[in-house]
Coordinates of C-alpha atoms and ligand atoms in Angstrom, one line a residue:
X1 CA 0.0 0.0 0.0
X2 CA 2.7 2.6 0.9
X3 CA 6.6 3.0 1.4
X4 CA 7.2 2.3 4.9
X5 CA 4.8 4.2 6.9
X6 CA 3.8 1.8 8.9
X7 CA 7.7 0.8 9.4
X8 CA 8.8 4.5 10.9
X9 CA 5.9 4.1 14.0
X10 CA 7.0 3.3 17.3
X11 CA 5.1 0.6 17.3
X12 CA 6.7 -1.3 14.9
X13 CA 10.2 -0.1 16.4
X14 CA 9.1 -1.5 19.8
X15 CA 7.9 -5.0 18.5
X16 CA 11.0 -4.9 15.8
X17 CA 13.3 -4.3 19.5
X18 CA 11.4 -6.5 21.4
X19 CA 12.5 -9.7 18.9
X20 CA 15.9 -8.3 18.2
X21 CA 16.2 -8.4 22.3
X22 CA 14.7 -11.9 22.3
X23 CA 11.7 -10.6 24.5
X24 CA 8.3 -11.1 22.1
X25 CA 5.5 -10.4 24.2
X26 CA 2.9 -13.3 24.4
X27 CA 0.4 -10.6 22.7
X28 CA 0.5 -7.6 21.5
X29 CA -2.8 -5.1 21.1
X30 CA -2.3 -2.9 17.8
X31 CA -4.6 0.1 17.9
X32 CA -5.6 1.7 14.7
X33 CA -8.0 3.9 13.7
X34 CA -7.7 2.9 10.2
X35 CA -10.6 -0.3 9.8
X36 CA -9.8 -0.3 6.4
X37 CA -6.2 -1.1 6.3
X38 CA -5.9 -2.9 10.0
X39 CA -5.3 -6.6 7.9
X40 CA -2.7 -4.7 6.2
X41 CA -0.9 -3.6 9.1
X42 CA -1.3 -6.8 11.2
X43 CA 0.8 -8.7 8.4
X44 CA 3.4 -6.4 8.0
X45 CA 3.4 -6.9 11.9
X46 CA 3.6 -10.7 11.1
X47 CA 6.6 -10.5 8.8
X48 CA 8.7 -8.4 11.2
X49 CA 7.8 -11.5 14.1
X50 CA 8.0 -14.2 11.6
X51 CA 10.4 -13.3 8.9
X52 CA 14.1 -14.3 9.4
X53 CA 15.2 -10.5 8.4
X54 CA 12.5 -9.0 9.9
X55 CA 10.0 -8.2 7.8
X56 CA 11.7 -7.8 3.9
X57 CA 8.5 -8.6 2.2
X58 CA 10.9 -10.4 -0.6
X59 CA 11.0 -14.0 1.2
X60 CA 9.0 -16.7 0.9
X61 CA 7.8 -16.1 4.0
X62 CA 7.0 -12.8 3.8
X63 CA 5.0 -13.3 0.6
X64 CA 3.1 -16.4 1.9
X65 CA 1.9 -14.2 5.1
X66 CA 0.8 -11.6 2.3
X67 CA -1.5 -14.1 0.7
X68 CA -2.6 -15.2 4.5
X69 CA -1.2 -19.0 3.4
X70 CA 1.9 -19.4 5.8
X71 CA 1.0 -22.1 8.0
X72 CA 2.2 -20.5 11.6
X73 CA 0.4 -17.4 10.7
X74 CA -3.4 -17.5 11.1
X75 CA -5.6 -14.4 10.4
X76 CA -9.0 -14.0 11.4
X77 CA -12.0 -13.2 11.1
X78 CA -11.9 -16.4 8.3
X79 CA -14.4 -14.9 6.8
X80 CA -16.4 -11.4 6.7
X81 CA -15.3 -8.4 8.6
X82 CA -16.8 -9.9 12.4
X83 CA -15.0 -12.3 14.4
X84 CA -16.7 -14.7 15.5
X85 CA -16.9 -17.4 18.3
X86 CA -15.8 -20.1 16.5
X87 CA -13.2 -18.0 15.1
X88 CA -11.6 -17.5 19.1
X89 CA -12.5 -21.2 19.7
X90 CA -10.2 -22.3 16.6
X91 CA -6.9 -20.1 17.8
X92 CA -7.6 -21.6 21.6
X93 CA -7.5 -25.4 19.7
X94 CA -5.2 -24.3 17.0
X95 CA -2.1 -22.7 19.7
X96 CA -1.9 -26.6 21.2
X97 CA -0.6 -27.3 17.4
X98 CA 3.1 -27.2 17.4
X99 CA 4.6 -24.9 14.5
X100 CA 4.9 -26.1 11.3
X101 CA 7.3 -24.3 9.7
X102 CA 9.6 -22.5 12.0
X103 CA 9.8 -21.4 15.9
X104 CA 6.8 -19.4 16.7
X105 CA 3.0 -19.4 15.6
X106 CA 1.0 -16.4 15.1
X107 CA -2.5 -15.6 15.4
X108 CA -3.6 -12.5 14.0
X109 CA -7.3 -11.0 15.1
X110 CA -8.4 -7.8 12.6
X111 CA -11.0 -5.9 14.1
X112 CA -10.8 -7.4 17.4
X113 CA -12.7 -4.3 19.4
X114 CA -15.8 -6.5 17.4
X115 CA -14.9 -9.4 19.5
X116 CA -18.4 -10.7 21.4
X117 CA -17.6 -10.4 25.4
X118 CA -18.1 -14.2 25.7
X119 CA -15.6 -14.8 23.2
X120 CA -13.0 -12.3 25.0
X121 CA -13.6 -14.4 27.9
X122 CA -12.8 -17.3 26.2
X123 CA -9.7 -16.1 24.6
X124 CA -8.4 -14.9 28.1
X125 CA -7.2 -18.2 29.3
X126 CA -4.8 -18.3 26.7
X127 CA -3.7 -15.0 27.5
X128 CA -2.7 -15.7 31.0
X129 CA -1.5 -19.3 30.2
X130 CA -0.6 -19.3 26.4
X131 CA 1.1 -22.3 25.3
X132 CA 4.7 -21.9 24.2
X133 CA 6.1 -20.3 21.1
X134 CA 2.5 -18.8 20.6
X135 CA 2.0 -15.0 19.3
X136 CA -1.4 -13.4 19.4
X137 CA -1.6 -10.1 17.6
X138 CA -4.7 -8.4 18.5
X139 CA -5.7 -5.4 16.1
X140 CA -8.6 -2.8 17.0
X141 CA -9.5 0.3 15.8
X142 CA -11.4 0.9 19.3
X143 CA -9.6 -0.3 22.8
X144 CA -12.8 0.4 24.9
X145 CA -14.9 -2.0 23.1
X146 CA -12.0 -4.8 24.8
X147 CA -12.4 -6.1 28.1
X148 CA -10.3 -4.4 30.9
X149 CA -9.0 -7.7 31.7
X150 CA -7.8 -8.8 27.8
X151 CA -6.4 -4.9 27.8
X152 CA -4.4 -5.7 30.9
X153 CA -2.5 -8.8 30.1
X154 CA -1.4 -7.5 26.3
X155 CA 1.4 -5.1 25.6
X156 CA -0.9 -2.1 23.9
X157 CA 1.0 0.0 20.8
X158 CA -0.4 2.6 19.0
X159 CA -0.3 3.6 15.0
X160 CA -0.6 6.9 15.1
X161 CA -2.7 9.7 12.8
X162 CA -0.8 10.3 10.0
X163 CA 0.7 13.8 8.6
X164 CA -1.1 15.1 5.4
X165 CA 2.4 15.2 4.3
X166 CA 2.9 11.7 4.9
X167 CA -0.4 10.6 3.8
X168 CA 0.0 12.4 0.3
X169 CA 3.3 10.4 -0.4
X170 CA 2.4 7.4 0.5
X171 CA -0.8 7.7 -2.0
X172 CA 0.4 9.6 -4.5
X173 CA 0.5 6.3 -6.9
X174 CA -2.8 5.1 -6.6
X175 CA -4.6 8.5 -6.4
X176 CA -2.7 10.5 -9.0
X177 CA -5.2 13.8 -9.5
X178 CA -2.4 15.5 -7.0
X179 CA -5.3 18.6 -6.0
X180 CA -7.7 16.0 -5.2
X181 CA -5.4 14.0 -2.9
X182 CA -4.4 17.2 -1.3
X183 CA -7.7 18.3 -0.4
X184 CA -8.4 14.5 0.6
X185 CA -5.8 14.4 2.7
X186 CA -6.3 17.6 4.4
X187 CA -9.8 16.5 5.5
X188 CA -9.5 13.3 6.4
X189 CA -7.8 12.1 10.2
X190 CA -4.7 11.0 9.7
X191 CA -5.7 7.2 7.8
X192 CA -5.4 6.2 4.8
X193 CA -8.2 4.5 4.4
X194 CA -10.4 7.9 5.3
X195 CA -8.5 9.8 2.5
X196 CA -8.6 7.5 -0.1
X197 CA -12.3 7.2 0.8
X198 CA -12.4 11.2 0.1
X199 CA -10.5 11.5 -2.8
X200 CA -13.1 9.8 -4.5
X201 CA -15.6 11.4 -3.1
X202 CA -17.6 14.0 -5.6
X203 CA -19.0 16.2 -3.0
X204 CA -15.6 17.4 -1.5
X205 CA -15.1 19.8 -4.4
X206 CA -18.0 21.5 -3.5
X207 CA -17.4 21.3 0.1
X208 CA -13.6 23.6 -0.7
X209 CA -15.4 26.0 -2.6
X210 CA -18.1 27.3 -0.3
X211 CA -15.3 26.6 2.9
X212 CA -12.9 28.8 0.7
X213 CA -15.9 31.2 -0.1
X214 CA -16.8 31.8 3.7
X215 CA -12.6 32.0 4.3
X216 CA -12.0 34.6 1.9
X217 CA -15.7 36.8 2.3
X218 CA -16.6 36.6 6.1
X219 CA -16.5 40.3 6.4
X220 CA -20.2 40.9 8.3
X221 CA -22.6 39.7 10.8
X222 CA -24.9 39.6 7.5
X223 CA -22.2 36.9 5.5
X224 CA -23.3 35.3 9.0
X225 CA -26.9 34.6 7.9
X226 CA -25.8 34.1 4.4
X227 CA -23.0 31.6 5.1
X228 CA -25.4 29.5 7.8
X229 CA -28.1 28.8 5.8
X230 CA -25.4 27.6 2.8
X231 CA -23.6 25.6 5.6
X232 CA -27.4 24.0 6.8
X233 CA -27.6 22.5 3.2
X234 CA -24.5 20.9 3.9
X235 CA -25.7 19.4 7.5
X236 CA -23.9 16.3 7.4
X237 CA -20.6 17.0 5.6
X238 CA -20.0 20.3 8.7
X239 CA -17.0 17.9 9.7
X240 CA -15.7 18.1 6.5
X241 CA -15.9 22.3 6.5
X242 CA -14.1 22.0 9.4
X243 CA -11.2 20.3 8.3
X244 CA -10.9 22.1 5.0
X245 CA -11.4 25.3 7.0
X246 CA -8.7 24.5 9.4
X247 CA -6.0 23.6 6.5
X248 CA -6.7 26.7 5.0
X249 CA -6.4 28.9 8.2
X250 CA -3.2 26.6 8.6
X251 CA -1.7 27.7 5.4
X252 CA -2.9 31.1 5.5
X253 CA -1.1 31.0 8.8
X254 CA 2.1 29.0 7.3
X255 CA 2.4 32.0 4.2
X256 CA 2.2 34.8 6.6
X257 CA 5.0 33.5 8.8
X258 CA 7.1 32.3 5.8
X259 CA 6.5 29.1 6.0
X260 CA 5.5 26.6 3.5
X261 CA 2.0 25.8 2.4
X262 CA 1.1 21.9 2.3
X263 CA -1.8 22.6 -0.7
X264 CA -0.4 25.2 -2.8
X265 CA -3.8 25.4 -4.7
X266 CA -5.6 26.0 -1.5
X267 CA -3.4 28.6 -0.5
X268 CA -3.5 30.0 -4.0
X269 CA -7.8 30.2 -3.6
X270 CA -7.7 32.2 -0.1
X271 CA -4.5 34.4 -0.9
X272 CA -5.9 38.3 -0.6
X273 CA -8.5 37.4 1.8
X274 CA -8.7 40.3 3.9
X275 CA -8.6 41.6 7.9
X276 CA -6.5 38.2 8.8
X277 CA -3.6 39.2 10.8
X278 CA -1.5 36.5 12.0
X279 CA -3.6 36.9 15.8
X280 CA -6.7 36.8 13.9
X281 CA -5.7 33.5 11.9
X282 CA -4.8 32.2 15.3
X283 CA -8.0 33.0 16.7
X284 CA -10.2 31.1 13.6
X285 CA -7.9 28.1 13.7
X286 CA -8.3 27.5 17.7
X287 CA -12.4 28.7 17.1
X288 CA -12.2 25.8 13.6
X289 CA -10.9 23.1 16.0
X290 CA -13.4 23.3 18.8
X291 CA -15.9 23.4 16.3
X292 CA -15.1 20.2 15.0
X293 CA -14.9 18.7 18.3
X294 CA -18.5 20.1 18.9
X295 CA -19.3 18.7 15.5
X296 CA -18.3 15.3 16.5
X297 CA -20.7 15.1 19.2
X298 CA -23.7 13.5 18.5
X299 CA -25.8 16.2 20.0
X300 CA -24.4 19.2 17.7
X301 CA -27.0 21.6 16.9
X302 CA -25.7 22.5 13.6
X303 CA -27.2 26.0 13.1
X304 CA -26.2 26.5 16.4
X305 CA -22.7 25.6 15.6
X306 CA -22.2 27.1 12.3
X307 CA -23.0 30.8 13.1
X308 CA -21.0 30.6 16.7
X309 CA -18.1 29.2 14.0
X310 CA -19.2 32.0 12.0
X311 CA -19.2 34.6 14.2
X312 CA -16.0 33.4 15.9
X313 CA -14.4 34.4 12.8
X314 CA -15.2 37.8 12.8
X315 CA -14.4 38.6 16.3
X316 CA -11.1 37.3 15.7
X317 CA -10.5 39.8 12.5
X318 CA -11.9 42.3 14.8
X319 CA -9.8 41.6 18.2
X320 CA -6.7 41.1 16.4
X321 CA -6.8 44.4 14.3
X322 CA -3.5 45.3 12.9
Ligands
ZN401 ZN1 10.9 -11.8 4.7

């Protein structure tokens, strides 16, 4: 999927020292927000446990955990996107069963914060007691859904949010309109998966320009009413205003203090906007943030929201006059 993002988190530098050291953990616990590549990551996770170099992706090993087919490396669900049961009752049978192939047997669990209770339960005893030479690699995009007692007997890592930056280069292949990954990339949280679900999303253009528009022509409390009732016919995509918003106050910010802008297009749309001093900018991007935080929660009012956003705006402009 990408060129080693995955391999420059501390996660993976903590499970690639824990085997140089000799000291694999019985089980690790992966959290990622990213639901759509967690299989992904759990094998390259596999390789750097299993493979002899840690992870090359050339071997033989490498490539039969990338086709699931290595026999000490199980991944579950088997089938669908829940895991099931019968899926926790086959690793507790299954990690009796010596290794085939080399030292040390893996069992990989995507989506594990899906896990029934009863069947965390179940898996617990081999938690406490697992049976030698056996690695269980738990991956969840959501601890809290886990019971406290599987939480506390796993080592717990964390892939982190990615950087738009980062995000950009490592999709730049497979999503080539380079404006359009951009702008996915700004408004998405940090996964791959949630930008490459943007970038093919036809909305979003429409989304940057009225964002842009209310950037660049907030100059009232009448662009207020205006701006609202455009932002109401957009109810359900505020989150994604938000985000654009906030990477353009970002850049704004970025080009004032001689920095450099991460969507040169974007910046190119909102340069000449007036009455933003650099306090001002400061002042709409902390205002932007909490409003997507209020966005998030499931009570938002959204008119509510969007002319206190609004409004926010222009008192910023106005307190932070040159
Ligand atoms: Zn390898």
């Amino acid at each position: 999927m990408e060129g080693g993002l995955i391999e420059r988190t501390n996660a993976y530098k903590i499970v690639a020292n824990d085997k140089k050291a000799g000291r694999l953990f019985h089980a690790y616990l992966l959290l990622d927000k990213d639901e759509k590549y967690l299989r992904s990551t759990l094998k390259r996770f596999a390789k750097l446990i299993l493979c002899e170099k840690g992870g090359c992706g050339e071997c033989r090993v490498c490539r039969l955990i990338e086709k699931e087919s290595y026999a000490d490396a199980v991944f579950f669900p088997k089938i669908g996107d829940k895991i099931l049961t019968e899926d926790v009752n086959a690793i507790i049978e299954d990690s009796f069963v010596k290794p085939l192939e080399g030292d040390k047997k893996l069992f990989a669990v995507s989506g594990a914060q899906n896990m029934p209770a009863a069947a965390q339960n179940k898996l617990l005893k081999t938690l406490e007691e697992p049976p030698q030479n056996v690695i269980l690699l738990l991956g969840a995009s959501n601890p809290y859904a886990l019971l406290p007692t599987v939480r506390s007997r796993v080592k717990t890592l964390e892939i982190p949010p990615f950087t738009d930056g980062e995000i950009v280069r490592a999709l730049e292949k497979t999503c080539p309109d380079k404006e359009k990954l951009a702008l996915a990339a700004a408004c998405g949280d940090g996964t791959l998966g949630r930008a490459e679900e943007l970038y093919g999303d036809e909305e979003l253009e429409k989304l940057f320009d009225l964002t842009a528009d209310i950037v660049v022509n907030m100059r009232s409390s009448r662009d207020v009413l205006k701006y609202s009732s455009l932002l109401m016919k957009n109810k359900e995509r505020m989150g994604d205003v938000f985000s654009i918003a906030s990477s353009l106050f970002r850049d704004m910010l970025a080009e004032k203090e001689g920095g450099r802008a991460i969507d040169p297009r974007a910046q190119e749309r909102v340069r000449g906007a007036e009455g933003y001093t650099a306090g001002a900018l400061v002042h709409a991007l902390e205002k932007t943030e909490e409003a997507q935080k209020r966005a998030a929660a499931f009570n938002a009012n959204e008119t509510m929201l969007a002319e206190w956003w609004l409004f926010a705006i222009l008192e910023g402009k106005h307190i932070w006059q040159k």
